[in-house]
Coordinates of C-alpha atoms and ligand atoms in Angstrom, one line a residue:
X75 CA 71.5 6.2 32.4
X76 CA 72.0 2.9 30.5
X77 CA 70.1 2.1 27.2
X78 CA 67.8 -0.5 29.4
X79 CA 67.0 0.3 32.6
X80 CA 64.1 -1.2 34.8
X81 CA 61.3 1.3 34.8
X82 CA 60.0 0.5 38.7
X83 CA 57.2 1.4 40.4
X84 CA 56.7 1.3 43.9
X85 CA 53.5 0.2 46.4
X86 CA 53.5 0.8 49.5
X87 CA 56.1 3.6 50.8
X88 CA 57.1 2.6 54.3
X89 CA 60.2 1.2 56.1
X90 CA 60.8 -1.6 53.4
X91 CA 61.2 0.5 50.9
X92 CA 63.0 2.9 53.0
X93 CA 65.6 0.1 53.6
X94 CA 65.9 -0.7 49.8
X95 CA 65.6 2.8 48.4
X96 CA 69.9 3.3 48.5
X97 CA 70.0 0.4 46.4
X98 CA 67.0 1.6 43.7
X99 CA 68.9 5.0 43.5
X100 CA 72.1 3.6 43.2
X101 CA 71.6 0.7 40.9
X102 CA 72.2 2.1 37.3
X103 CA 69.7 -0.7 36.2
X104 CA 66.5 0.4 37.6
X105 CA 65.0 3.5 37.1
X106 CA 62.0 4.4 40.1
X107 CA 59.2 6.1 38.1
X108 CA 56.1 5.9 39.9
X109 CA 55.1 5.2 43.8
X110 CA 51.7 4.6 44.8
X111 CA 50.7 5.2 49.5
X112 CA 47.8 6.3 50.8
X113 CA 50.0 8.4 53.0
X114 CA 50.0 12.6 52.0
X115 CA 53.9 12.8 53.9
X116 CA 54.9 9.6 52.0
X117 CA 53.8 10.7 48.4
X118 CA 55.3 13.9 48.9
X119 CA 59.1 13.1 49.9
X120 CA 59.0 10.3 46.8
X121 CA 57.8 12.7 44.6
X122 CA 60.1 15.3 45.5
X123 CA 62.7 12.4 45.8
X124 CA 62.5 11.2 42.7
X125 CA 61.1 13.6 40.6
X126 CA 57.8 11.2 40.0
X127 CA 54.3 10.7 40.5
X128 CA 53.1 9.4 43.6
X129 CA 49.6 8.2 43.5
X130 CA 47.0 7.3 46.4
X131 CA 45.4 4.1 44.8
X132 CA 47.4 1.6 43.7
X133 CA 45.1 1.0 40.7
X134 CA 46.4 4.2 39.5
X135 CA 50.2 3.7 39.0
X136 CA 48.9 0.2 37.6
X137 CA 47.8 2.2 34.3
X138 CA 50.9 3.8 34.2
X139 CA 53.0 2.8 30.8
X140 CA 56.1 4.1 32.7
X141 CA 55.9 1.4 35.0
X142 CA 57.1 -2.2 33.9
X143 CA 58.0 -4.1 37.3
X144 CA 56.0 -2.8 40.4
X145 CA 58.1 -3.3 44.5
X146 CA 55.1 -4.4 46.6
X147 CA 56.2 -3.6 49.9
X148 CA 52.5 -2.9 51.9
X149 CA 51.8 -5.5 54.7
X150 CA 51.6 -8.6 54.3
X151 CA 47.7 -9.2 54.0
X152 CA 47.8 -7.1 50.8
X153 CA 50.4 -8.8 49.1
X154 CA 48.3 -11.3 47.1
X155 CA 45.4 -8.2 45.9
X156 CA 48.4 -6.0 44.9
X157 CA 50.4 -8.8 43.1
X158 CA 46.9 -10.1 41.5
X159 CA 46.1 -6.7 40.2
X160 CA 50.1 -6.1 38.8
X161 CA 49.9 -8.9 36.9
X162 CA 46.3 -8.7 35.2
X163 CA 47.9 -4.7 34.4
X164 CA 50.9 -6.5 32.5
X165 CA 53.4 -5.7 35.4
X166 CA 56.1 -7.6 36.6
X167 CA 56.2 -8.3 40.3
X168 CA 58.8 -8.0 43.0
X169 CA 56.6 -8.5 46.3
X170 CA 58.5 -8.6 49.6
X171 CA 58.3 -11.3 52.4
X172 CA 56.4 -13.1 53.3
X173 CA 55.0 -13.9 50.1
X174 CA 51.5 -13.7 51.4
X175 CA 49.9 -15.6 54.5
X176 CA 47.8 -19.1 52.9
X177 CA 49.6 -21.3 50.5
X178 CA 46.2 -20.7 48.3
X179 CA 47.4 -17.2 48.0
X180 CA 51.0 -17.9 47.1
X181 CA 49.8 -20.3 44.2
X182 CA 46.7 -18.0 42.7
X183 CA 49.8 -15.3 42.8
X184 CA 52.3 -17.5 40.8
X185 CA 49.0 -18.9 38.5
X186 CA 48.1 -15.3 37.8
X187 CA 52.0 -14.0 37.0
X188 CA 52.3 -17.1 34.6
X189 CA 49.0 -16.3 32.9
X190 CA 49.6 -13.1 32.5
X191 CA 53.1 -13.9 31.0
X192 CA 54.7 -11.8 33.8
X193 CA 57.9 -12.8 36.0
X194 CA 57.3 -13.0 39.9
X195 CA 59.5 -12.8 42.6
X196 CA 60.3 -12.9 46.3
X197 CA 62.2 -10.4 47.8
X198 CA 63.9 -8.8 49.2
X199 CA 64.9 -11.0 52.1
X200 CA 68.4 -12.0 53.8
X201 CA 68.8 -15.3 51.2
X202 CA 70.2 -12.6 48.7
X203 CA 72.7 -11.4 50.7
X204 CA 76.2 -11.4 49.5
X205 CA 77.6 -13.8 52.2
X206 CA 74.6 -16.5 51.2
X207 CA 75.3 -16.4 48.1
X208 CA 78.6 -17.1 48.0
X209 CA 78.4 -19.6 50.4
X210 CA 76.0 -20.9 48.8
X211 CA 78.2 -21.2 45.2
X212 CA 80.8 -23.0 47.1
X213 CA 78.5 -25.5 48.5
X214 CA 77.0 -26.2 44.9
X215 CA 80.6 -26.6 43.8
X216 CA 80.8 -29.8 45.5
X217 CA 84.3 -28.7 47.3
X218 CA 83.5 -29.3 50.5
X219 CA 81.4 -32.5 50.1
X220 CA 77.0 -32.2 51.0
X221 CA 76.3 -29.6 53.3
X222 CA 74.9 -31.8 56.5
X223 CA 74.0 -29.3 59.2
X224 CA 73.1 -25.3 59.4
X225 CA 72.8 -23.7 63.0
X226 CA 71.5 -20.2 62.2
X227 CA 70.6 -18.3 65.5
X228 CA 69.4 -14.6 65.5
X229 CA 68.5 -12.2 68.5
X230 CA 66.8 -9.0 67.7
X231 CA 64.9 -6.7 69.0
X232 CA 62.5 -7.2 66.3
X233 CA 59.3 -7.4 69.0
X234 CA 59.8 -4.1 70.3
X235 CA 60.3 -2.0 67.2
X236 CA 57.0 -0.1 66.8
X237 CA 53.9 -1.7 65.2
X238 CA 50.7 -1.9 63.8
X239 CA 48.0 -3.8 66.0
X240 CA 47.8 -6.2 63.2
X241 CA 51.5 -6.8 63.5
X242 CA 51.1 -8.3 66.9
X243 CA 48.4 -10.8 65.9
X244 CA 49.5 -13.9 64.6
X245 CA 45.7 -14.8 62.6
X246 CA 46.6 -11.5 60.4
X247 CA 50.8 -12.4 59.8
X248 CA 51.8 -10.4 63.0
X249 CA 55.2 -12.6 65.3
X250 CA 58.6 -13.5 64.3
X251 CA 57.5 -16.4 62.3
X252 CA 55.6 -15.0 59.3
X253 CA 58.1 -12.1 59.7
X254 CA 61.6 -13.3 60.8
X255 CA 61.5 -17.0 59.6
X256 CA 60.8 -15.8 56.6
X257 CA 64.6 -14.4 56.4
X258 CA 66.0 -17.9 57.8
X259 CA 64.3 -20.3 56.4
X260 CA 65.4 -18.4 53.1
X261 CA 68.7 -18.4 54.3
X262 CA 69.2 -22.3 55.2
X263 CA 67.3 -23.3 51.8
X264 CA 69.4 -21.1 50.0
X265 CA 72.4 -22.6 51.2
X266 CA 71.5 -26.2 51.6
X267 CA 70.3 -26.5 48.1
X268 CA 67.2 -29.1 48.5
X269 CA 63.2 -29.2 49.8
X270 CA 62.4 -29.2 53.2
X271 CA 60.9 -32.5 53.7
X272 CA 60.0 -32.1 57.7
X273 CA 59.5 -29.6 60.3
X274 CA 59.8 -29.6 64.9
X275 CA 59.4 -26.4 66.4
X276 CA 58.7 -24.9 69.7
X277 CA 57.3 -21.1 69.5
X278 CA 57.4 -18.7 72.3
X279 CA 54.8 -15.8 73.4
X280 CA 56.0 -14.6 76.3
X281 CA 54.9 -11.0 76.5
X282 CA 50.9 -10.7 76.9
X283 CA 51.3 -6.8 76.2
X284 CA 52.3 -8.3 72.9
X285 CA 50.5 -11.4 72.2
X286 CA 52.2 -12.8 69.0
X287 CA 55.3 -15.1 68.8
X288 CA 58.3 -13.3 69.7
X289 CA 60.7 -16.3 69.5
X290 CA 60.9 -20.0 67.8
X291 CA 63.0 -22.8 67.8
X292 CA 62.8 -25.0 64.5
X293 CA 64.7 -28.7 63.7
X294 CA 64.4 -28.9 59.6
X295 CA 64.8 -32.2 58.1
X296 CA 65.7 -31.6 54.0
X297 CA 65.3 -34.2 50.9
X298 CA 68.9 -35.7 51.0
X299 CA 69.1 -35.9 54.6
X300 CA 70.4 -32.2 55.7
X301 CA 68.9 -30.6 58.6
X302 CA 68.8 -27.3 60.0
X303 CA 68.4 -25.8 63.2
X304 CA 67.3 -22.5 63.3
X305 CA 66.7 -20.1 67.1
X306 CA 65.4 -16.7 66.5
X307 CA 64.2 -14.5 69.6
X308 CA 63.3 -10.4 69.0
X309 CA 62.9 -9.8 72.5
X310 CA 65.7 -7.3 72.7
X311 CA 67.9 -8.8 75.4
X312 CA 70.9 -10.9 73.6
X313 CA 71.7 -9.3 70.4
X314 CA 73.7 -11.4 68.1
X315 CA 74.9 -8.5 65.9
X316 CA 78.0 -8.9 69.0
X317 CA 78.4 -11.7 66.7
X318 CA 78.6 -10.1 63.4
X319 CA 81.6 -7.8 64.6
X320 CA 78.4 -5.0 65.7
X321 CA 77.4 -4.8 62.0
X322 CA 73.8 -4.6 62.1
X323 CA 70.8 -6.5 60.4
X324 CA 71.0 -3.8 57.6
X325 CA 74.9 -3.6 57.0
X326 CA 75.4 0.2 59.2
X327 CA 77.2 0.5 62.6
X328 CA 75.4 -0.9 65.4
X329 CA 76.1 0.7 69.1
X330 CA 76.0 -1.8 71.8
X331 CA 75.6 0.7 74.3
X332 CA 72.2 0.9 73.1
X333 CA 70.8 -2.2 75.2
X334 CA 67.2 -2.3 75.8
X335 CA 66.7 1.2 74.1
X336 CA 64.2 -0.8 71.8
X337 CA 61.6 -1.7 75.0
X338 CA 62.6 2.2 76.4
X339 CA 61.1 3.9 73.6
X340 CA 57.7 2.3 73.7
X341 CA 57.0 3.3 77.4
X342 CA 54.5 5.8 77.7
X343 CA 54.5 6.9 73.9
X344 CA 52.0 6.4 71.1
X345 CA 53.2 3.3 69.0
X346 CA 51.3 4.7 65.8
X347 CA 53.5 8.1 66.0
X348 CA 56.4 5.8 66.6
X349 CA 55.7 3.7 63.4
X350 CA 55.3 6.8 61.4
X351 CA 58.4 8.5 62.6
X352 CA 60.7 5.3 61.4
X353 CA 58.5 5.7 57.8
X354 CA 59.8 6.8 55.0
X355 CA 58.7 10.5 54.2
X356 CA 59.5 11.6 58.3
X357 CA 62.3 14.2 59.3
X358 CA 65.1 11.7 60.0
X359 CA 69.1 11.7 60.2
X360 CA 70.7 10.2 57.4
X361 CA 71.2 6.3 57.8
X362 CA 75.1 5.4 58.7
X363 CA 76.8 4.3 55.3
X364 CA 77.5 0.1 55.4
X365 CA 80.4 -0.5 57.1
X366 CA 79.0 -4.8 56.1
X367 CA 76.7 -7.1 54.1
X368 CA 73.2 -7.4 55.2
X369 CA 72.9 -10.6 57.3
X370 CA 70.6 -12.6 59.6
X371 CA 72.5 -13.0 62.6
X372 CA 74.7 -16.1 63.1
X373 CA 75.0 -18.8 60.6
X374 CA 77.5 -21.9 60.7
X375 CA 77.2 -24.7 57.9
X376 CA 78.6 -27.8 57.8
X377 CA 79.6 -29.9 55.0
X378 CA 81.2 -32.9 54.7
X379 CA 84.6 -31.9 54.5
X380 CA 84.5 -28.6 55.5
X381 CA 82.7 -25.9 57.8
X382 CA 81.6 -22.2 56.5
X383 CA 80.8 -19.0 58.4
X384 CA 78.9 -16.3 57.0
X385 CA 80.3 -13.1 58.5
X386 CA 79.4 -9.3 58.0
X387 CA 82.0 -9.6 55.2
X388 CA 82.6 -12.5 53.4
X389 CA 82.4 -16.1 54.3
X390 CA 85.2 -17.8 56.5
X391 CA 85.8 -21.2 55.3
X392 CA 87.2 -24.3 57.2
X393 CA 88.2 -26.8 54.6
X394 CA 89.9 -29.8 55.2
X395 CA 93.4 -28.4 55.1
X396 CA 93.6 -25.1 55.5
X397 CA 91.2 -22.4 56.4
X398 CA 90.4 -19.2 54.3
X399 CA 88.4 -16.2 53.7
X400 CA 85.9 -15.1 51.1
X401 CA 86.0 -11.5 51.0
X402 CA 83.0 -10.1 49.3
X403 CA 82.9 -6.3 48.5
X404 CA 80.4 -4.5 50.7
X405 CA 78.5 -2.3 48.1
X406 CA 76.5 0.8 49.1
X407 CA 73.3 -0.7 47.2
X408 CA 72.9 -3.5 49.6
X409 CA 70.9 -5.1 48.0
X410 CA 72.0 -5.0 44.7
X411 CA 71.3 -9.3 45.0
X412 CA 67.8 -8.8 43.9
X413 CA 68.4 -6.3 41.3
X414 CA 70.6 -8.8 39.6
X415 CA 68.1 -11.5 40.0
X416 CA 65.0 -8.9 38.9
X417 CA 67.2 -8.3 35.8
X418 CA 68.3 -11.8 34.7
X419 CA 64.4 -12.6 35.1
X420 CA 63.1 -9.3 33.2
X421 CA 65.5 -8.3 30.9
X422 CA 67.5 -11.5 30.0
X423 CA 64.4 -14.4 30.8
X424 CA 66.8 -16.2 32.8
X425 CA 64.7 -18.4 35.8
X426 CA 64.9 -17.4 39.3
X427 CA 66.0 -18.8 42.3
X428 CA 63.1 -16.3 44.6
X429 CA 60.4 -17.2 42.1
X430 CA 56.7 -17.9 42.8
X431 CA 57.6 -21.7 44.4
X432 CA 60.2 -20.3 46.2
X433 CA 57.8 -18.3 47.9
X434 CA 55.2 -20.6 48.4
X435 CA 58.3 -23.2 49.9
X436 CA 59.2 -20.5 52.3
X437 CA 55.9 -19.9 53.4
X438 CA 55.2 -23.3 53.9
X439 CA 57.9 -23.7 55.7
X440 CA 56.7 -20.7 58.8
X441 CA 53.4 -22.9 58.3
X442 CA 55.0 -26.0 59.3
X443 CA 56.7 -24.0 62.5
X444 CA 53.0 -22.7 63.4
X445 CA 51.7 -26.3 62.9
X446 CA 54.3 -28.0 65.0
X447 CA 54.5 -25.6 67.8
X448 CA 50.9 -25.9 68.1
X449 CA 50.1 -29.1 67.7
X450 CA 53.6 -30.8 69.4
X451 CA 54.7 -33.1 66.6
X452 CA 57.2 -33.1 64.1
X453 CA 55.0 -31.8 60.9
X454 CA 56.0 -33.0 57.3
X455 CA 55.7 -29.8 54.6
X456 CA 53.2 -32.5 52.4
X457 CA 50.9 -32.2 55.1
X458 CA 51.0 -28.3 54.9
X459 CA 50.7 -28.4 51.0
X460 CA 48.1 -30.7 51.1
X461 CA 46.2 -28.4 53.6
X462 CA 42.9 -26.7 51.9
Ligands
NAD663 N1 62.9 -7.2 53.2 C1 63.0 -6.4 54.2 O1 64.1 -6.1 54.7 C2 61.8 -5.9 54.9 C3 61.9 -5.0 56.0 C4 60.7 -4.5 56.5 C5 59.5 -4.9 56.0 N2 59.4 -5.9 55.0 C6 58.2 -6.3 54.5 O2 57.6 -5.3 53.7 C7 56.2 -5.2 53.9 C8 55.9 -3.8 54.5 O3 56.5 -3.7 55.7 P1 56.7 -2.2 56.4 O4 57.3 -2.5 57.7 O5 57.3 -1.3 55.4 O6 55.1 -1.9 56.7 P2 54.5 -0.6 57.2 O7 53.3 -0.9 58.0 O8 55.6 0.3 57.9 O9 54.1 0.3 55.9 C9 53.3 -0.2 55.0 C10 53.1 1.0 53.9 O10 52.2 0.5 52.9 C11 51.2 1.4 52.7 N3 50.0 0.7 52.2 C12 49.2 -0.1 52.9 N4 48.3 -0.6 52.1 C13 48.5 -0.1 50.8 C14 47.9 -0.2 49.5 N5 46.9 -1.0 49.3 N6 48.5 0.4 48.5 C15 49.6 1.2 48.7 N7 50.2 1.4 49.9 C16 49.7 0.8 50.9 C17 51.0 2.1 54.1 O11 50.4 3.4 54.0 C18 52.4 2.2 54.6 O12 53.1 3.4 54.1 C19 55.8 -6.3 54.9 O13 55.3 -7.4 54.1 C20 57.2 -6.7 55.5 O14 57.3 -8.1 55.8 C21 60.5 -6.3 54.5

């Protein structure tokens, strides 16, 4: 173990954490020490797991000393409690996406982290990927001229995992857009490098045995005159991991023989049992190793001079010449992005790019896509900032 290492403490012990528990046992950085879930089966794997306390309340692993930066990853509606809480404790926050649900929410969490002289940040989400963030370095680099135009599209199955009721009501952060824009709007802001100034989207519900947006189309005007258009649909018929060389979401192997297995599973069977079988702390076969980066489906930018492709592995690059490859190493930790950022923030005081205003940008953002489905009209983000 390294002289500093990130004494972490976990809330909330489900399938986020599940999905970035490789790279907070791999990363010699971070050390886990503490876990709080009102789940018995949860608390007992992490402790057993990590050799650590486990507690029911998350008040409890708040007074622990051991624990210096807390992981909230608990559903959405608790995010702005938990993070409150963390920071009156003295605890830095990493709370996962979406930030929370109101802009009011996103600003008392970023008030209270400041006050309480305590770093806050977003994550994970897809705009730490490797792939973004290189691309995203060679757009700032001014190589290929401004980037003008993202098209990021992503098909899923995202509607038909298993869920909690609240999941599949939009008035408590249930659809794609709190959950799944989330990830893209991240990714396009990451790599486009300015504010969002406007916002047309069309939402779809198109499942009444699950009544909650299950696919959106958004047009993104930025500051600077970029624009995005993003298409995201987790009805499990297309899957755009065909276009990702069948690397899935996560990085591992993804079979695409398995077509429509998603809907299968949920006839006739108890969603809650299904949800707590995919949880962390239920008998399970060992994840696939990453055979790719994490990504969010298909994304194409282009710049002035040149075009980029984010692929499972790298980036491909169309510059005005020639056209080349950015291999970037595929890691085990996956997500070993947001251990680099926690660190720089933390250990070193550096500023982050998934900070507090990030967050509340993002968010705004999904609001605007709400807003303009809704209402028909291209929405500008002031409006949605200057919303009570
Ligand atoms: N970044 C990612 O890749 C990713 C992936 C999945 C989910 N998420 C996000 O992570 C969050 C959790 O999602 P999930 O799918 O794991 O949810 P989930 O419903 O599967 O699990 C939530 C867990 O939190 C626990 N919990 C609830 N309230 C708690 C509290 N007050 N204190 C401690 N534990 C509490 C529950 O017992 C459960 O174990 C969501 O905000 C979601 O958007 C992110």
């Amino acid at each position: 173990m390294a002289d500093r290492v990130l004494r972490l403490g976990v809330i909330g012990l489900s399938r986020a954490f599940d999905l970035t528990r490789p790279t907070l046992m791999a990363d010699p950085r971070v050390q886990v020490t503490a876990a709080a879930d009102p789940r018995a089966e949860a608390r007992a794997a992490f402790s057993s797991e990590f050799g650590a306390p486990a507690f029911a309340e998350a008040g409890e692993l708040l007074e622990q000393a051991d624990v210096e930066v807390v992981y909230i990853a608990t559903p959405h509606a608790t995010h702005t409690e938990l993070t409150l809480a963390a920071a009156r404790a003295g605890k830095h926050v990493l709370v996962d996406k979406p930030m929370a649900l109101r802009l009011a929410d996103c600003r008392a969490m970023t008030e209270a982290a400041h006050e309480a002289g305590v770093r806050l940040l977003v994550g994970p989400s897809h705009g730490f990927d490797p792939p973004v963030v290189s691309a995203a370095a060679l757009i700032a680099s001014g190589e290929l001229g401004r980037p003008r135009m993202v098209t990021a599209i992503n098909f899923t199955d995202f509607l038909y995992r298993p869920r909690r009721p609240e999941e599949l009501d939009t008035s408590q952060g249930g659809g794609v857009v709190f959950s799944q824009a989330a990830h893209q709007v991240d990714v396009v802001r990451r790599l486009v490098g300015a504010r969002v100034a406007t916002v047309r989207a069309a939402t779809g519900a198109w499942d009444h045995g699950r009544p909650t947006e299950g696919a959106y189309q958004a047009f993104l005007t930025f500051e600077g005159g970029a624009s995005a258009a993003l298409t995201y649909s987790g009805y499990g018929r297309y899957d755009t991991d065909a276009l990702m060389g069948w690397v899935g979401e996560t990085g591992g192997p993804k079979d695409p023989e398995a077509y429509g297995d998603a809907r299968r599973r949920l006839l006739g069977a108890s969603e809650a049992e299904l949800k707590a079988a995919r949880a962390y702390g239920a008998p399970r076969e060992p994840s696939p190793s990453p055979i790719g980066h994490e990504h969010f489906g298909f994304v194409l930018v282009a710049c002035e001079r040149g075009d980029l492709r984010l692929t499972a592995t790298g980036v491909d690059v169309y510059g005005p010449d020639a056209r080349r490859t950015l291999d970037t190493p595929v890691q085990a930790a996956t997500r070993h992005g947001v251990v680099d950022e926690l660190w720089a923030a933390v250990v070193e005081g550096r500023p982050s790019i998934h900070d507090g205003a990030w967050g509340c940008e993002n968010l705004a953002v999904c609001l605007a896509i709400l807003r303009s489905a809704a209402e028909g009209r291209e929405v500008a983000i002031s409006e949605i900032e200057d919303s009570p």
